[in-house]
Amino acid sequence: MKLLFSLLLGITVSIQSKAQDTKLYNPAADAEKDIAAAIKKAKAENKYVLLQGGGNWCSWCIEFARFCKADKKIDSVINASYVWYHFNWSKENENKKLFAKYGYPQRFGFPVFIILDGDGKRIHTQNSEYLEDGKKSYDKNKVQAFLEMWSPNALNPKMYGD
């Protein structure tokens, strides 16, 4: 009986731990303040800000984060080029004012990706549907290309002889 109880307790703790790991978004966060800090950090590090709009309720949002962290090359591109912020949209906090500021990206569904330059200017909004693999995850080549094509290096005029 003790073995069965221990096994059930272990499974419960594992499930709870995984659920907590998927708490990427904080509905109580001051997103305006957090995004301002991300912009400041990005500028100092010569990076861009990758806003991932969505919520903890969104399985595709959770999957994108898992997918990117699991792939060393994609994770490396993100770490080298972006300050990544999980921009909450949920019934608890829709962040209406900020989503409006960024051109109502929620029209594309979730997750949605908004790239800001080091001055906080929105330079791109990406519908995540175009990054999917047609099954239950994302396409490695599409995600990597998206991240690389909108990185600070790709948008550096010196790369093109200007």
Tab-separated table of C-alpha atoms in Angstrom, residues 6-129:
chain	number	residue	atom	x	y	z
A	6	SER	CA	4.355	6.730	-3.042
A	7	LEU	CA	3.866	6.036	-6.719
A	8	LEU	CA	0.646	8.093	-6.862
A	9	LEU	CA	2.265	10.927	-4.902
A	10	GLY	CA	5.223	10.919	-7.285
A	11	ILE	CA	2.943	11.090	-10.326
A	12	THR	CA	0.937	13.924	-8.754
A	13	VAL	CA	4.098	15.903	-7.934
A	14	SER	CA	5.408	15.314	-11.471
A	15	ILE	CA	2.153	16.533	-13.034
A	16	GLN	CA	2.082	19.589	-10.762
A	17	SER	CA	5.710	20.332	-11.565
A	18	LYS	CA	5.025	20.166	-15.308
A	19	ALA	CA	1.984	22.403	-14.904
A	20	GLN	CA	4.081	24.949	-13.030
A	21	ASP	CA	6.754	24.763	-15.720
A	22	THR	CA	4.143	25.817	-18.249
A	23	LYS	CA	3.345	29.046	-16.368
A	24	LEU	CA	5.129	31.187	-18.931
A	25	TYR	CA	2.713	34.079	-18.679
A	26	ASN	CA	1.964	36.186	-15.629
A	27	PRO	CA	-1.523	37.719	-15.803
A	28	ALA	CA	-0.687	39.961	-12.825
A	29	ALA	CA	2.484	41.347	-14.401
A	30	ASP	CA	2.824	45.006	-15.311
A	31	ALA	CA	3.446	44.232	-18.978
A	32	GLU	CA	4.115	47.864	-19.866
A	33	LYS	CA	6.879	48.072	-17.261
A	34	ASP	CA	8.254	44.633	-18.176
A	35	ILE	CA	8.337	45.423	-21.897
A	36	ALA	CA	10.069	48.764	-21.208
A	37	ALA	CA	12.725	46.856	-19.226
A	38	ALA	CA	13.064	44.301	-22.049
A	39	ILE	CA	13.545	47.122	-24.574
A	40	LYS	CA	16.190	48.754	-22.404
A	41	LYS	CA	18.010	45.436	-21.991
A	42	ALA	CA	17.753	44.672	-25.724
A	43	LYS	CA	19.205	48.050	-26.656
A	44	ALA	CA	22.108	47.624	-24.228
A	45	GLU	CA	22.846	44.152	-25.620
A	46	ASN	CA	22.284	45.053	-29.304
A	47	LYS	CA	19.307	42.704	-29.497
A	48	TYR	CA	15.627	42.941	-30.363
A	49	VAL	CA	12.641	42.105	-28.199
A	50	LEU	CA	10.587	39.039	-29.071
A	51	LEU	CA	7.136	39.444	-27.572
A	52	GLN	CA	5.240	36.168	-27.559
A	53	GLY	CA	1.589	37.098	-27.102
A	54	GLY	CA	-0.576	34.429	-25.548
A	55	GLY	CA	-1.412	32.823	-22.248
A	56	ASN	CA	-0.962	29.816	-20.029
A	57	TRP	CA	-4.290	28.516	-21.380
A	58	CYS	CA	-2.800	28.269	-24.910
A	59	SER	CA	-1.292	24.862	-25.709
A	60	TRP	CA	0.397	26.233	-28.858
A	61	CYS	CA	2.038	28.982	-26.754
A	62	ILE	CA	3.435	26.419	-24.331
A	63	GLU	CA	4.528	24.190	-27.212
A	64	PHE	CA	6.426	27.023	-28.921
A	65	ALA	CA	8.456	27.704	-25.780
A	66	ARG	CA	9.148	23.996	-25.284
A	67	PHE	CA	10.058	23.550	-28.952
A	68	CYS	CA	12.496	26.492	-28.980
A	69	LYS	CA	14.236	25.492	-25.768
A	70	ALA	CA	14.542	21.862	-26.909
A	71	ASP	CA	16.316	22.785	-30.145
A	72	LYS	CA	19.853	23.977	-29.372
A	73	LYS	CA	20.253	25.959	-32.589
A	74	ILE	CA	16.929	27.805	-32.241
A	75	ASP	CA	17.547	28.405	-28.532
A	76	SER	CA	20.965	29.811	-29.439
A	77	VAL	CA	19.484	32.206	-32.024
A	78	ILE	CA	16.946	33.450	-29.488
A	79	ASN	CA	19.565	33.941	-26.776
A	80	ALA	CA	21.972	35.708	-29.137
A	81	SER	CA	19.447	37.989	-30.834
A	82	TYR	CA	16.433	38.567	-28.607
A	83	VAL	CA	15.110	39.418	-25.197
A	84	TRP	CA	12.102	37.076	-25.047
A	85	TYR	CA	9.014	38.205	-23.152
A	86	HIS	CA	5.774	36.269	-22.706
A	87	PHE	CA	3.135	38.952	-23.222
A	88	ASN	CA	-0.031	37.857	-21.422
A	89	TRP	CA	-3.499	37.819	-22.926
A	90	SER	CA	-6.036	36.031	-20.764
A	91	LYS	CA	-9.451	36.476	-19.232
A	92	GLU	CA	-7.683	37.766	-16.097
A	93	ASN	CA	-5.778	40.410	-18.040
A	94	GLU	CA	-6.173	41.072	-21.746
A	95	ASN	CA	-3.609	43.911	-21.749
A	96	LYS	CA	-5.947	45.705	-24.165
A	97	LYS	CA	-4.038	48.998	-24.186
A	98	LEU	CA	-0.715	47.350	-25.037
A	99	PHE	CA	-2.109	44.961	-27.607
A	100	ALA	CA	-3.736	47.998	-29.263
A	101	LYS	CA	-0.377	49.819	-29.182
A	102	TYR	CA	1.173	46.964	-31.165
A	103	GLY	CA	-1.531	46.950	-33.844
A	104	TYR	CA	-3.973	44.376	-32.426
A	105	PRO	CA	-1.784	41.335	-33.126
A	106	GLN	CA	-4.315	39.084	-31.407
A	107	ARG	CA	-6.219	39.162	-34.690
A	108	PHE	CA	-3.844	36.393	-35.793
A	109	GLY	CA	-4.680	34.171	-32.822
A	110	PHE	CA	-2.173	32.880	-30.302
A	111	PRO	CA	0.648	32.676	-29.990
A	112	VAL	CA	1.495	35.753	-31.964
A	113	PHE	CA	4.988	37.200	-32.202
A	114	ILE	CA	5.819	40.898	-32.158
A	115	ILE	CA	9.383	42.017	-32.750
A	116	LEU	CA	10.512	45.348	-31.374
A	117	ASP	CA	13.815	47.014	-32.137
A	118	GLY	CA	16.078	48.448	-29.430
A	119	ASP	CA	14.042	51.664	-29.418
A	120	GLY	CA	10.764	49.806	-28.867
A	121	LYS	CA	9.512	50.325	-32.421
A	122	ARG	CA	7.432	47.420	-33.734
A	123	ILE	CA	9.194	46.119	-36.821
A	124	HIS	CA	7.273	42.895	-37.428
A	125	THR	CA	4.247	40.891	-36.352
A	126	GLN	CA	4.228	37.167	-37.115
A	127	ASN	CA	1.240	34.858	-37.287
A	128	SER	CA	2.425	31.612	-35.679
A	129	GLU	CA	0.330	29.548	-38.080
